[in-house]
Tab-separated table of C-alpha atoms in Angstrom:
chain	number	residue	atom	x	y	z
U	1	UNK	CA	-47.918	-51.217	-56.867
U	2	UNK	CA	-51.620	-52.250	-56.773
U	3	UNK	CA	-52.403	-49.115	-54.634
U	4	UNK	CA	-50.566	-46.958	-57.187
U	5	UNK	CA	-52.634	-48.434	-60.029
U	6	UNK	CA	-55.782	-48.031	-57.944
U	7	UNK	CA	-55.189	-44.282	-57.548
U	8	UNK	CA	-54.229	-43.940	-61.274
U	9	UNK	CA	-50.726	-42.677	-60.546
U	10	UNK	CA	-50.081	-41.751	-64.238
U	11	UNK	CA	-53.174	-39.485	-64.219
U	12	UNK	CA	-52.034	-37.980	-60.927
U	13	UNK	CA	-48.575	-37.251	-62.382
U	14	UNK	CA	-50.242	-35.476	-65.350
U	15	UNK	CA	-52.240	-33.279	-62.936
U	16	UNK	CA	-49.119	-32.441	-60.984
U	17	UNK	CA	-47.170	-31.693	-64.233
U	18	UNK	CA	-49.915	-29.375	-65.494
U	19	UNK	CA	-50.053	-27.425	-62.210
U	20	UNK	CA	-46.251	-27.139	-62.152
U	21	UNK	CA	-46.306	-25.887	-65.816
U	22	UNK	CA	-48.943	-23.213	-64.866
U	23	UNK	CA	-46.859	-21.727	-62.062
U	24	UNK	CA	-43.336	-22.039	-63.575
U	25	UNK	CA	-44.021	-21.733	-67.291
U	26	UNK	CA	-47.324	-20.065	-68.064
U	27	UNK	CA	-47.268	-17.340	-65.386
U	28	UNK	CA	-43.732	-16.138	-66.207
U	29	UNK	CA	-44.551	-16.115	-69.995
U	30	UNK	CA	-47.181	-13.324	-69.696
U	31	UNK	CA	-44.952	-10.721	-68.204
U	32	UNK	CA	-45.438	-7.524	-70.236
U	33	UNK	CA	-44.606	-3.902	-70.866
U	34	UNK	CA	-47.335	-1.511	-69.736
U	35	UNK	CA	-46.700	2.302	-70.216
U	36	UNK	CA	-42.992	1.521	-70.703
U	37	UNK	CA	-42.594	-0.393	-67.509
U	38	UNK	CA	-42.023	-4.200	-67.176
U	39	UNK	CA	-44.909	-5.683	-65.220
U	40	UNK	CA	-44.786	-9.219	-63.725
U	41	UNK	CA	-47.483	-11.643	-62.811
U	42	UNK	CA	-47.732	-11.625	-59.073
U	43	UNK	CA	-48.178	-14.976	-57.256
U	44	UNK	CA	-49.005	-15.792	-53.672
U	45	UNK	CA	-47.671	-19.179	-52.655
U	46	UNK	CA	-44.100	-19.977	-51.705
U	47	UNK	CA	-42.573	-23.095	-53.387
U	48	UNK	CA	-43.324	-25.218	-50.327
U	49	UNK	CA	-46.960	-24.002	-50.189
U	50	UNK	CA	-47.363	-24.686	-53.848
U	51	UNK	CA	-46.198	-28.213	-53.276
U	52	UNK	CA	-48.964	-28.503	-50.622
U	53	UNK	CA	-51.441	-27.284	-53.132
U	54	UNK	CA	-50.388	-30.047	-55.534
U	55	UNK	CA	-50.517	-32.655	-52.771
U	56	UNK	CA	-53.974	-31.540	-51.797
U	57	UNK	CA	-55.216	-31.775	-55.358
U	58	UNK	CA	-53.625	-35.190	-55.886
U	59	UNK	CA	-54.905	-36.615	-52.535
U	60	UNK	CA	-58.525	-35.615	-53.290
U	61	UNK	CA	-58.215	-36.891	-56.920
U	62	UNK	CA	-56.788	-40.183	-55.732
U	63	UNK	CA	-59.608	-40.554	-53.183
U	64	UNK	CA	-61.990	-39.897	-56.098
U	65	UNK	CA	-60.502	-42.670	-58.190
U	66	UNK	CA	-60.732	-45.106	-55.247
U	67	UNK	CA	-64.372	-44.377	-54.368
U	68	UNK	CA	-65.278	-44.646	-58.067
U	69	UNK	CA	-63.652	-48.104	-58.276
U	70	UNK	CA	-65.520	-49.155	-55.105
U	71	UNK	CA	-68.899	-48.273	-56.586
U	72	UNK	CA	-67.867	-49.741	-60.009
U	73	UNK	CA	-66.888	-53.197	-58.790
U	74	UNK	CA	-69.694	-54.994	-60.634
U	75	UNK	CA	-69.213	-53.105	-63.874
U	76	UNK	CA	-65.392	-53.595	-63.768
U	77	UNK	CA	-65.764	-57.310	-63.500
U	78	UNK	CA	-66.923	-57.186	-67.122
U	79	UNK	CA	-65.226	-54.018	-68.462
U	80	UNK	CA	-61.741	-54.669	-67.118
U	81	UNK	CA	-61.473	-57.970	-65.295
U	82	UNK	CA	-57.692	-58.212	-65.481
U	83	UNK	CA	-57.229	-54.657	-64.154
U	84	UNK	CA	-59.726	-54.758	-61.356
U	85	UNK	CA	-58.140	-54.139	-57.939
U	86	UNK	CA	-60.952	-53.541	-55.556
U	87	UNK	CA	-62.381	-56.967	-54.566
U	88	UNK	CA	-59.394	-58.882	-55.901
U	89	UNK	CA	-56.140	-57.334	-54.570
U	90	UNK	CA	-57.546	-54.722	-52.095
U	91	UNK	CA	-60.664	-55.290	-50.132
U	92	UNK	CA	-63.633	-52.886	-50.128
U	93	UNK	CA	-62.965	-52.045	-46.523
U	94	UNK	CA	-59.317	-51.274	-47.256
U	95	UNK	CA	-60.423	-49.195	-50.215
U	96	UNK	CA	-62.752	-47.094	-47.955
U	97	UNK	CA	-59.960	-46.568	-45.526
U	98	UNK	CA	-57.585	-45.359	-48.268
U	99	UNK	CA	-60.354	-43.147	-49.687
U	100	UNK	CA	-61.082	-41.559	-46.268
U	101	UNK	CA	-57.420	-41.025	-45.454
U	102	UNK	CA	-56.544	-39.391	-48.746
U	103	UNK	CA	-59.626	-37.223	-48.858
U	104	UNK	CA	-59.178	-36.000	-45.332
U	105	UNK	CA	-55.497	-35.195	-45.992
U	106	UNK	CA	-56.440	-33.305	-49.140
U	107	UNK	CA	-59.164	-31.334	-47.427
U	108	UNK	CA	-57.033	-30.501	-44.404
U	109	UNK	CA	-54.211	-29.284	-46.563
U	110	UNK	CA	-56.809	-27.121	-48.481
U	111	UNK	CA	-57.983	-25.635	-45.160
U	112	UNK	CA	-54.386	-24.812	-44.235
U	113	UNK	CA	-53.717	-23.133	-47.594
U	114	UNK	CA	-56.917	-21.163	-47.416
U	115	UNK	CA	-55.722	-19.827	-44.041
U	116	UNK	CA	-52.251	-19.058	-45.461
U	117	UNK	CA	-53.525	-16.894	-48.292
U	118	UNK	CA	-55.986	-15.143	-46.005
U	119	UNK	CA	-59.182	-16.172	-47.803
U	120	UNK	CA	-60.900	-18.761	-45.662
U	121	UNK	CA	-63.773	-19.214	-48.140
U	122	UNK	CA	-61.326	-20.926	-50.535
U	123	UNK	CA	-61.589	-23.882	-48.246
U	124	UNK	CA	-65.035	-24.577	-49.676
U	125	UNK	CA	-63.462	-25.393	-53.030
U	126	UNK	CA	-61.773	-28.536	-51.640
U	127	UNK	CA	-64.885	-29.640	-49.761
U	128	UNK	CA	-67.073	-29.198	-52.821
U	129	UNK	CA	-64.590	-31.089	-55.046
U	130	UNK	CA	-64.364	-34.033	-52.638
U	131	UNK	CA	-68.166	-34.060	-52.211
U	132	UNK	CA	-68.786	-34.073	-56.016
U	133	UNK	CA	-66.328	-36.943	-56.576
U	134	UNK	CA	-68.257	-39.011	-53.995
U	135	UNK	CA	-71.639	-37.943	-55.319
U	136	UNK	CA	-70.468	-38.629	-58.887
U	137	UNK	CA	-69.492	-42.234	-58.005
U	138	UNK	CA	-72.539	-42.911	-55.899
U	139	UNK	CA	-75.205	-41.146	-57.906
U	140	UNK	CA	-74.331	-38.807	-60.759
U	141	UNK	CA	-72.650	-41.398	-62.989
U	142	UNK	CA	-76.033	-43.023	-63.146
U	143	UNK	CA	-77.557	-39.891	-64.855
U	144	UNK	CA	-77.319	-39.336	-68.582
U	145	UNK	CA	-74.288	-37.161	-69.406
U	146	UNK	CA	-74.353	-35.411	-66.062
U	147	UNK	CA	-71.529	-37.375	-64.611
U	148	UNK	CA	-69.420	-36.913	-67.773
U	149	UNK	CA	-69.839	-33.123	-67.492
U	150	UNK	CA	-69.070	-33.040	-63.770
U	151	UNK	CA	-65.898	-35.001	-64.156
U	152	UNK	CA	-64.775	-32.801	-67.054
U	153	UNK	CA	-65.502	-29.642	-65.087
U	154	UNK	CA	-63.329	-30.979	-62.185
U	155	UNK	CA	-60.543	-31.576	-64.693
U	156	UNK	CA	-60.744	-27.930	-65.707
U	157	UNK	CA	-60.992	-26.846	-62.077
U	158	UNK	CA	-57.732	-28.650	-61.287
U	159	UNK	CA	-56.111	-25.963	-63.526
U	160	UNK	CA	-58.218	-22.982	-62.215
U	161	UNK	CA	-57.436	-23.794	-58.615
U	162	UNK	CA	-53.816	-22.771	-59.206
U	163	UNK	CA	-54.986	-19.360	-60.445
U	164	UNK	CA	-57.368	-19.002	-57.542
U	165	UNK	CA	-54.634	-19.502	-54.986
U	166	UNK	CA	-51.828	-17.884	-56.799
U	167	UNK	CA	-53.345	-14.860	-58.523
U	168	UNK	CA	-56.518	-13.770	-56.727
U	169	UNK	CA	-54.906	-12.955	-53.364
U	170	UNK	CA	-52.111	-11.063	-55.107
U	171	UNK	CA	-54.419	-8.737	-57.036
U	172	UNK	CA	-53.782	-5.030	-56.449
U	173	UNK	CA	-54.990	-1.874	-58.338
U	174	UNK	CA	-51.597	-1.681	-59.996
U	175	UNK	CA	-51.422	-5.227	-61.264
U	176	UNK	CA	-55.161	-5.928	-61.873
U	177	UNK	CA	-54.833	-5.843	-65.674
U	178	UNK	CA	-52.058	-8.412	-65.929
U	179	UNK	CA	-53.548	-10.615	-63.229
U	180	UNK	CA	-56.928	-10.590	-65.012
U	181	UNK	CA	-55.252	-11.366	-68.339
U	182	UNK	CA	-53.402	-14.307	-66.815
U	183	UNK	CA	-56.672	-15.637	-65.372
U	184	UNK	CA	-58.306	-15.355	-68.855
U	185	UNK	CA	-55.439	-17.339	-70.367
U	186	UNK	CA	-55.718	-19.958	-67.642
U	187	UNK	CA	-59.521	-20.140	-68.214
U	188	UNK	CA	-58.908	-20.880	-71.890
U	189	UNK	CA	-56.668	-23.773	-70.984
U	190	UNK	CA	-59.302	-24.978	-68.507
U	191	UNK	CA	-61.949	-24.882	-71.276
U	192	UNK	CA	-59.643	-26.939	-73.496
U	193	UNK	CA	-59.139	-29.458	-70.753
U	194	UNK	CA	-62.894	-29.598	-70.139
U	195	UNK	CA	-63.623	-30.355	-73.889
U	196	UNK	CA	-60.989	-32.995	-74.321
U	197	UNK	CA	-61.970	-34.671	-71.019
U	198	UNK	CA	-65.657	-34.635	-72.076
U	199	UNK	CA	-64.870	-36.397	-75.401
U	200	UNK	CA	-62.760	-38.927	-73.549
U	201	UNK	CA	-65.433	-39.592	-70.909
U	202	UNK	CA	-67.898	-40.395	-73.700
U	203	UNK	CA	-65.390	-42.619	-75.455
U	204	UNK	CA	-64.624	-44.510	-72.254
U	205	UNK	CA	-68.345	-45.033	-71.766
U	206	UNK	CA	-68.582	-46.593	-75.193
U	207	UNK	CA	-65.661	-48.908	-74.221
U	208	UNK	CA	-67.360	-49.866	-71.014
U	209	UNK	CA	-70.873	-50.242	-72.313
U	210	UNK	CA	-71.290	-53.955	-71.516
U	211	UNK	CA	-70.314	-53.665	-67.895
U	212	UNK	CA	-72.209	-50.379	-67.397
U	213	UNK	CA	-75.341	-52.006	-68.833
U	214	UNK	CA	-75.152	-54.769	-66.229
U	215	UNK	CA	-74.585	-52.215	-63.510
U	216	UNK	CA	-77.737	-50.399	-64.788
U	217	UNK	CA	-75.904	-47.134	-65.526
U	218	UNK	CA	-77.617	-44.693	-67.843
U	219	UNK	CA	-74.575	-43.633	-69.934
U	220	UNK	CA	-74.834	-42.057	-73.374
U	221	UNK	CA	-74.114	-45.196	-75.393
U	222	UNK	CA	-76.587	-47.266	-73.267
U	223	UNK	CA	-79.394	-44.758	-73.710
U	224	UNK	CA	-78.801	-43.672	-77.232
U	225	UNK	CA	-76.658	-46.513	-78.583
U	226	UNK	CA	-72.883	-46.713	-79.371
U	227	UNK	CA	-73.196	-45.270	-82.766
U	228	UNK	CA	-75.071	-42.152	-81.746
U	229	UNK	CA	-72.768	-41.717	-78.754
U	230	UNK	CA	-69.794	-41.862	-81.008
U	231	UNK	CA	-71.325	-39.313	-83.360
U	232	UNK	CA	-71.914	-36.996	-80.383
U	233	UNK	CA	-68.314	-37.398	-79.374
U	234	UNK	CA	-67.369	-36.626	-83.078
U	235	UNK	CA	-69.531	-33.485	-82.902
U	236	UNK	CA	-67.799	-32.268	-79.719
U	237	UNK	CA	-64.420	-33.033	-81.303
U	238	UNK	CA	-65.238	-30.945	-84.419
U	239	UNK	CA	-66.474	-28.065	-82.181
U	240	UNK	CA	-63.226	-28.253	-80.226
U	241	UNK	CA	-61.151	-28.170	-83.486
U	242	UNK	CA	-63.158	-25.081	-84.707
U	243	UNK	CA	-62.798	-23.274	-81.365
U	244	UNK	CA	-59.040	-23.933	-81.225
U	245	UNK	CA	-58.531	-22.797	-84.849
U	246	UNK	CA	-60.520	-19.656	-84.095
U	247	UNK	CA	-58.410	-18.991	-80.990
U	248	UNK	CA	-55.194	-19.505	-82.906
U	249	UNK	CA	-56.251	-17.176	-85.737
U	250	UNK	CA	-57.633	-14.482	-83.396
U	251	UNK	CA	-55.188	-14.355	-80.532
U	252	UNK	CA	-51.960	-16.162	-81.426
U	253	UNK	CA	-51.562	-15.459	-85.112
U	254	UNK	CA	-48.421	-13.365	-84.388
U	255	UNK	CA	-46.760	-16.225	-82.536
U	256	UNK	CA	-45.929	-18.519	-85.474
U	257	UNK	CA	-44.028	-21.151	-83.483
U	258	UNK	CA	-46.934	-21.462	-81.010
U	259	UNK	CA	-49.399	-21.746	-83.894
U	260	UNK	CA	-47.291	-24.418	-85.656
U	261	UNK	CA	-46.977	-26.357	-82.451
U	262	UNK	CA	-50.717	-26.441	-81.866
U	263	UNK	CA	-51.485	-27.430	-85.411
U	264	UNK	CA	-48.997	-30.339	-85.359
U	265	UNK	CA	-49.611	-31.673	-81.776
U	266	UNK	CA	-53.277	-30.781	-81.120
U	267	UNK	CA	-55.307	-29.778	-84.113
U	268	UNK	CA	-53.825	-32.483	-86.437
U	269	UNK	CA	-54.386	-35.344	-83.932
U	270	UNK	CA	-57.908	-34.010	-83.181
U	271	UNK	CA	-58.810	-34.166	-86.909
U	272	UNK	CA	-57.497	-37.735	-86.944
U	273	UNK	CA	-59.527	-38.562	-83.762
U	274	UNK	CA	-62.688	-37.042	-85.424
U	275	UNK	CA	-62.250	-39.346	-88.391
U	276	UNK	CA	-61.689	-42.393	-86.202
U	277	UNK	CA	-64.799	-41.529	-84.133
U	278	UNK	CA	-66.811	-41.480	-87.306
U	279	UNK	CA	-65.597	-44.925	-88.374
U	280	UNK	CA	-64.810	-46.711	-85.096
U	281	UNK	CA	-66.745	-49.879	-84.402
U	282	UNK	CA	-64.773	-52.125	-82.038
U	283	UNK	CA	-63.735	-51.693	-78.393
U	284	UNK	CA	-60.060	-51.594	-79.354
U	285	UNK	CA	-60.750	-48.636	-81.733
U	286	UNK	CA	-62.295	-46.614	-78.899
U	287	UNK	CA	-59.409	-47.608	-76.579
U	288	UNK	CA	-56.970	-46.199	-79.155
U	289	UNK	CA	-58.972	-42.968	-79.336
U	290	UNK	CA	-59.005	-42.657	-75.518
U	291	UNK	CA	-55.230	-42.944	-75.454
U	292	UNK	CA	-54.890	-40.381	-78.255
U	293	UNK	CA	-57.017	-37.932	-76.374
U	294	UNK	CA	-54.800	-38.288	-73.352
U	295	UNK	CA	-51.811	-37.443	-75.547
U	296	UNK	CA	-53.619	-34.448	-76.990
U	297	UNK	CA	-54.315	-33.246	-73.485
U	298	UNK	CA	-50.643	-33.686	-72.558
U	299	UNK	CA	-49.289	-31.934	-75.683
U	300	UNK	CA	-51.920	-29.069	-75.182
U	301	UNK	CA	-50.597	-28.453	-71.686
U	302	UNK	CA	-46.981	-28.672	-72.769
U	303	UNK	CA	-47.618	-25.663	-74.954
U	304	UNK	CA	-47.075	-23.594	-71.816
U	305	UNK	CA	-43.378	-24.318	-72.231
U	306	UNK	CA	-43.533	-23.041	-75.805
U	307	UNK	CA	-45.071	-19.743	-74.554
U	308	UNK	CA	-42.177	-19.355	-72.181
U	309	UNK	CA	-39.461	-20.234	-74.693
U	310	UNK	CA	-40.883	-17.862	-77.341
U	311	UNK	CA	-41.387	-14.884	-75.052
């Protein structure tokens, strides 16, 4: 159970759920009529190969969580002493062993999948992700805002990697339009995931300011202060709301059920989060905001089911 907590199994389940929704809900929802003919999104991976893609992603992500906790031991003694696992329930050496095993498995699976789809260069994606997670934990998180942006980009990439392996190898002159359209929709979801993750990363830094200060990290709230960091998170939240409203009004205005769903489950909660960010003062306030952002992310991704049901 301690190992499951160490690898953030709830977050891993969310990643797996989102990838499953992309393949089995989002992709089928964009089938369309072109010149009077029904055109379907073409995918590459079999069900078994897709499971391997999910496992590869989860193994690398789990390794990233472990190596981050190894480097954050001192900060976590202050930030979350009751939840700390490395150094209390699992030794640092054991942590490194788990990290290496999971990362190697993830990268090897990535190599196999790249060979299966016939694009060996895709293997570099897994190597880069694994390397960035290590560099983030050991170095980048000490740099102002850079670490937050890198982690948020990797969250978005966990969505795009499905499109890379499923859509790119299946592109033909006949289906290029629908494949490109699907990639654009998937990219929009990845941008949404990036923005919500970036806000949450800043909020988590505000929560952990005491331990991060002792660990000599240069996070946004340490450099600029908690109030200014909260205002920056507020600003990104407002931008996210405006972008989402523009997207709904410009591209989804004909799909009333989808628009209502987003307003109730995403836009409304983001407005509430923005208000809370402007008034939050205590650690528990920011913890509540962090949990709400995780729910917003979940409901945003569940909208893929709404697309499918309202086709």
